[in-house]
CSV table of C-alpha atoms in Angstrom, one decimal:
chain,number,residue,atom,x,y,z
A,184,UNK,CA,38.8,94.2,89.2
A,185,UNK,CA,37.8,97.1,91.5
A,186,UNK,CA,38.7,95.2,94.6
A,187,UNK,CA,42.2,94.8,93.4
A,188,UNK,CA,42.5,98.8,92.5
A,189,UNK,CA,40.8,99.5,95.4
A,190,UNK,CA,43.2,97.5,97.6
A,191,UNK,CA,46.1,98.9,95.5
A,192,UNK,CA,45.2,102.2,96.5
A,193,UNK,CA,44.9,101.6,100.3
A,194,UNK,CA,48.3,99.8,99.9
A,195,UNK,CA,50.0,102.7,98.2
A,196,UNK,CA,48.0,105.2,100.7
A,197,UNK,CA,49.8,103.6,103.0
A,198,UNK,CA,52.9,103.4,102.0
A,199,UNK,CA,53.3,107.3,100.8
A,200,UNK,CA,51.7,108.0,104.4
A,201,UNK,CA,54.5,105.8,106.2
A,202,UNK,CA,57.0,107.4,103.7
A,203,UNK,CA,55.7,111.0,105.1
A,204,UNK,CA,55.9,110.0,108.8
A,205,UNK,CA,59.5,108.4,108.2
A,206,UNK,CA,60.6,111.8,106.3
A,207,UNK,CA,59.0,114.0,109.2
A,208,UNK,CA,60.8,111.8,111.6
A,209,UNK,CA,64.5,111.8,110.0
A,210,UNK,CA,64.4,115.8,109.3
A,211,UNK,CA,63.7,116.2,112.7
A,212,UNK,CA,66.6,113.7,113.4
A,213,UNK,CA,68.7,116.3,111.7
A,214,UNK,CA,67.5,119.1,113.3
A,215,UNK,CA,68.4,117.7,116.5
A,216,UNK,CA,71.7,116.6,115.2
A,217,UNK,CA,72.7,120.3,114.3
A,218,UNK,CA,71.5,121.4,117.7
A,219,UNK,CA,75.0,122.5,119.5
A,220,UNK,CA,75.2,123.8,122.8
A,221,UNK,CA,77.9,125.5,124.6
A,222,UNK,CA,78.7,126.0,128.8
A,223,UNK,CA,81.2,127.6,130.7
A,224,UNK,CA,82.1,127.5,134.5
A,225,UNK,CA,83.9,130.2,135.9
A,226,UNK,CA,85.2,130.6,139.6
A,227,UNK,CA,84.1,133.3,141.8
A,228,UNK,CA,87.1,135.8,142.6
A,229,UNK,CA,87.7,138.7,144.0
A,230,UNK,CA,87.2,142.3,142.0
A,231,UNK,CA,91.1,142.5,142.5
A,232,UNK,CA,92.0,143.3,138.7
A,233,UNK,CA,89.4,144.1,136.3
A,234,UNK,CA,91.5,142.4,133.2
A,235,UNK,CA,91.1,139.3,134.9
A,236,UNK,CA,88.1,139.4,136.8
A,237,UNK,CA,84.4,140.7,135.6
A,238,UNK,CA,81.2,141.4,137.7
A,239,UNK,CA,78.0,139.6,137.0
A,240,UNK,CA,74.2,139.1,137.9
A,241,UNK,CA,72.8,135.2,138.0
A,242,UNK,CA,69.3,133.8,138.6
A,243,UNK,CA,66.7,136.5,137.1
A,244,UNK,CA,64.0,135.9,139.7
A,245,UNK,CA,66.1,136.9,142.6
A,246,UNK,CA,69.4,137.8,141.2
A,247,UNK,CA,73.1,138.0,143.3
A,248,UNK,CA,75.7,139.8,141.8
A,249,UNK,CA,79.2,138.0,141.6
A,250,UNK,CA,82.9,138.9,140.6
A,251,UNK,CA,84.0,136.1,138.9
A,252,UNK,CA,87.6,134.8,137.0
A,253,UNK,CA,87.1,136.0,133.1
A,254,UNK,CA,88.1,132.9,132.3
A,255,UNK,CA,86.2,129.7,132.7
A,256,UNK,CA,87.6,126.5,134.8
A,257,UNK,CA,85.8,124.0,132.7
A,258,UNK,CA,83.8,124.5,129.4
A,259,UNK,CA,81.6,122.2,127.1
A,260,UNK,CA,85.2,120.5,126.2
A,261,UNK,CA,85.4,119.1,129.4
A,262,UNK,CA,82.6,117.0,129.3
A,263,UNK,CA,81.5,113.5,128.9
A,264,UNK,CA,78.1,113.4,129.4
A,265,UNK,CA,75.1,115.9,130.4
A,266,UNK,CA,71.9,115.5,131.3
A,267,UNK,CA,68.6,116.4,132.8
A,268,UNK,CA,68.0,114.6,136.5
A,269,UNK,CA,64.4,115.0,138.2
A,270,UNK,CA,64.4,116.7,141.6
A,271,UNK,CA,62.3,117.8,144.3
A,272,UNK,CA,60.2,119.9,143.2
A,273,UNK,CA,61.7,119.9,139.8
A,274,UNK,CA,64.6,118.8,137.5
A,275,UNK,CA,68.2,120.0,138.0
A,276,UNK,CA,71.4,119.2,135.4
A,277,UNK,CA,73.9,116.9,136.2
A,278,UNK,CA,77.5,117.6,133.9
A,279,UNK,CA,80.0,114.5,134.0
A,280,UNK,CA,83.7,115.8,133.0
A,281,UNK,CA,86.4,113.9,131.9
A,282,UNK,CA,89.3,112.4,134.2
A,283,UNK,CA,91.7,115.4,134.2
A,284,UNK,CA,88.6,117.9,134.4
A,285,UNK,CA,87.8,115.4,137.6
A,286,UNK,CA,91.1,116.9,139.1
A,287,UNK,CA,90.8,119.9,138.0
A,288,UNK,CA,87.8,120.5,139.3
A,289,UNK,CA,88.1,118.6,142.6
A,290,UNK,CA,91.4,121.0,142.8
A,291,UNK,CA,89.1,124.4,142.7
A,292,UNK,CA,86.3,123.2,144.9
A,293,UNK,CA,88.6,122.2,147.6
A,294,UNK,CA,90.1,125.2,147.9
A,295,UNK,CA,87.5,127.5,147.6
A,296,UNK,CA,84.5,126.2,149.9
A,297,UNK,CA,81.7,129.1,150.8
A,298,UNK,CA,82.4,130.4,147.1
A,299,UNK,CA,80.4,130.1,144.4
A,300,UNK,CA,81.0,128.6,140.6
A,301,UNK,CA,79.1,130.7,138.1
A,302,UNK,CA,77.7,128.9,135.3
A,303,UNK,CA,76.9,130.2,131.9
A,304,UNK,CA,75.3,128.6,128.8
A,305,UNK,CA,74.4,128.9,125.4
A,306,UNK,CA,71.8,126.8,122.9
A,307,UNK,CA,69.6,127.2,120.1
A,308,UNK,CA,70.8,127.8,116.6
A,309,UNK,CA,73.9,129.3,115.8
A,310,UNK,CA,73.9,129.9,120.3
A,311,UNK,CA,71.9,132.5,120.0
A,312,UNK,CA,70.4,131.8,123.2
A,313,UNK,CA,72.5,132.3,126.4
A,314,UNK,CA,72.8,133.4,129.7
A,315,UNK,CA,74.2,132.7,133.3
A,316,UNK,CA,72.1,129.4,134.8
A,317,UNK,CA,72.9,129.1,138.4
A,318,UNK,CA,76.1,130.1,140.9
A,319,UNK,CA,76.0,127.3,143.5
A,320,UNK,CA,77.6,127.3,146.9
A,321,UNK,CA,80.6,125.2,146.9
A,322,UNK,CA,79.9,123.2,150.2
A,323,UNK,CA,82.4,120.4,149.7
A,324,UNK,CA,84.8,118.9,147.5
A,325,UNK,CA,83.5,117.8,144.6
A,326,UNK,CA,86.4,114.4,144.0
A,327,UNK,CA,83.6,112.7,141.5
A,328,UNK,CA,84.0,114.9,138.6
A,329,UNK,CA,80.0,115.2,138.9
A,330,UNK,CA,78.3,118.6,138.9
A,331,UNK,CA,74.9,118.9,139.6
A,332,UNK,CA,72.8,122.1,139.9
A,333,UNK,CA,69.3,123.8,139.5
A,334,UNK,CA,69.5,126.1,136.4
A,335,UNK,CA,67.3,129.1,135.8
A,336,UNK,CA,65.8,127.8,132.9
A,337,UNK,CA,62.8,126.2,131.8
A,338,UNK,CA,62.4,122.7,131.3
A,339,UNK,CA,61.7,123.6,127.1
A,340,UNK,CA,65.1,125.2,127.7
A,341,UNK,CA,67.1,122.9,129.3
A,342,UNK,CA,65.9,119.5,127.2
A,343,UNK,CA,67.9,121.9,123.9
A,344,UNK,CA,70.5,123.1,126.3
A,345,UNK,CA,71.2,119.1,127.0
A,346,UNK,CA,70.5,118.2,123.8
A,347,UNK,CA,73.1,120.4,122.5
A,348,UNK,CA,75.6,119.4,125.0
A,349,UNK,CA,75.3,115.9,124.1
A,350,UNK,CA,75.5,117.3,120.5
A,351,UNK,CA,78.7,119.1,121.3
A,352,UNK,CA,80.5,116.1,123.0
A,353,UNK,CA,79.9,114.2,120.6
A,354,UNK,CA,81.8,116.3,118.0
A,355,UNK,CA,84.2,117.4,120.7
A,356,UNK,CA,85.2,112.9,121.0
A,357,UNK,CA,85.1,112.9,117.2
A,358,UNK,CA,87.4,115.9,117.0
A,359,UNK,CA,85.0,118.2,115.3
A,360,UNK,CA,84.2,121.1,117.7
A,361,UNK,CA,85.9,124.5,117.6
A,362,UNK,CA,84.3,126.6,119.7
């Protein structure tokens, strides 16, 4: 008889232990779920009308100061998929838009090589979190609808900032976002 209670109670040990690893696993499911993220590219301009156009300062560790459009080209919306890439020396993020974002963006880069495009985001609960991530160069046309850039972030911070990208397109193909 104490073989069979005691090989009960491994079983159930067992099972409440799996039942505890399969909680831990599906509230961290829905914390990931809820994790939203937002982006937002804007142009560089000219300081020609301050209504339109605003100054700012990207990359903290040696930081340029732009005058970019107010309003953003292409935003979180836009997307279809994001995602972290590894590069030399480090990662960079690659943002895939959608086909009339393709245009749209193919449209601003080819007439406005030697500028830069000035890229903000936002992450963590509630986007809390947020700052400008990078201003690259616009050296070519970019016809692919594929954007891919080194952020000033860490890599902590960019696996939640792509995280809640992937979040936010999601909702956005559902028709769920407002943002």
């Amino acid at each position: 008889m104490q073989i069979c209670a005691r090989n009960f109670n491994l079983y159930l040990m067992a099972v409440l232990a799996l039942a505890l690893v399969c909680g831990c696993q599906t509230s961290d499911q829905k914390k990931q779920a809820k994790q939203v993220a937002a982006v937002r590219i804007h142009m560089e301009s000219t300081p020609e009308d301050a209504t339109v156009t605003q100054s700012i300062t990207v990359v903290r560790a040696d930081p340029i100061t732009l005058t970019i459009e107010k309003e953003p080209i292409l935003t979180e919306a836009n997307l279809i998929s994001a995602k972290t890439i590894n590069d030399a020396g480090g990662f960079a993020l690659q943002f895939k838009f959608d086909e009339i974002s393709t245009g749209l963006l193919e449209q601003y880069t080819a007439s406005n090589i030697g500028k830069h495009l000035a890229i903000f985001g936002q992450w963590g609960e509630k986007l809390k979190d947020g700052r400008w991530l990078a201003a690259p160069i616009i050296t070519q046309r970019i016809h692919d609808g594929t954007l891919t850039f080194t952020p000033d972030m860490s890599r902590d911070e960019a696996n939640q900032f792509i995280l809640g990208l992937t979040n936010a397109v999601k909702k956005v193909q559902k028709g769920e976002w407002i943002h």
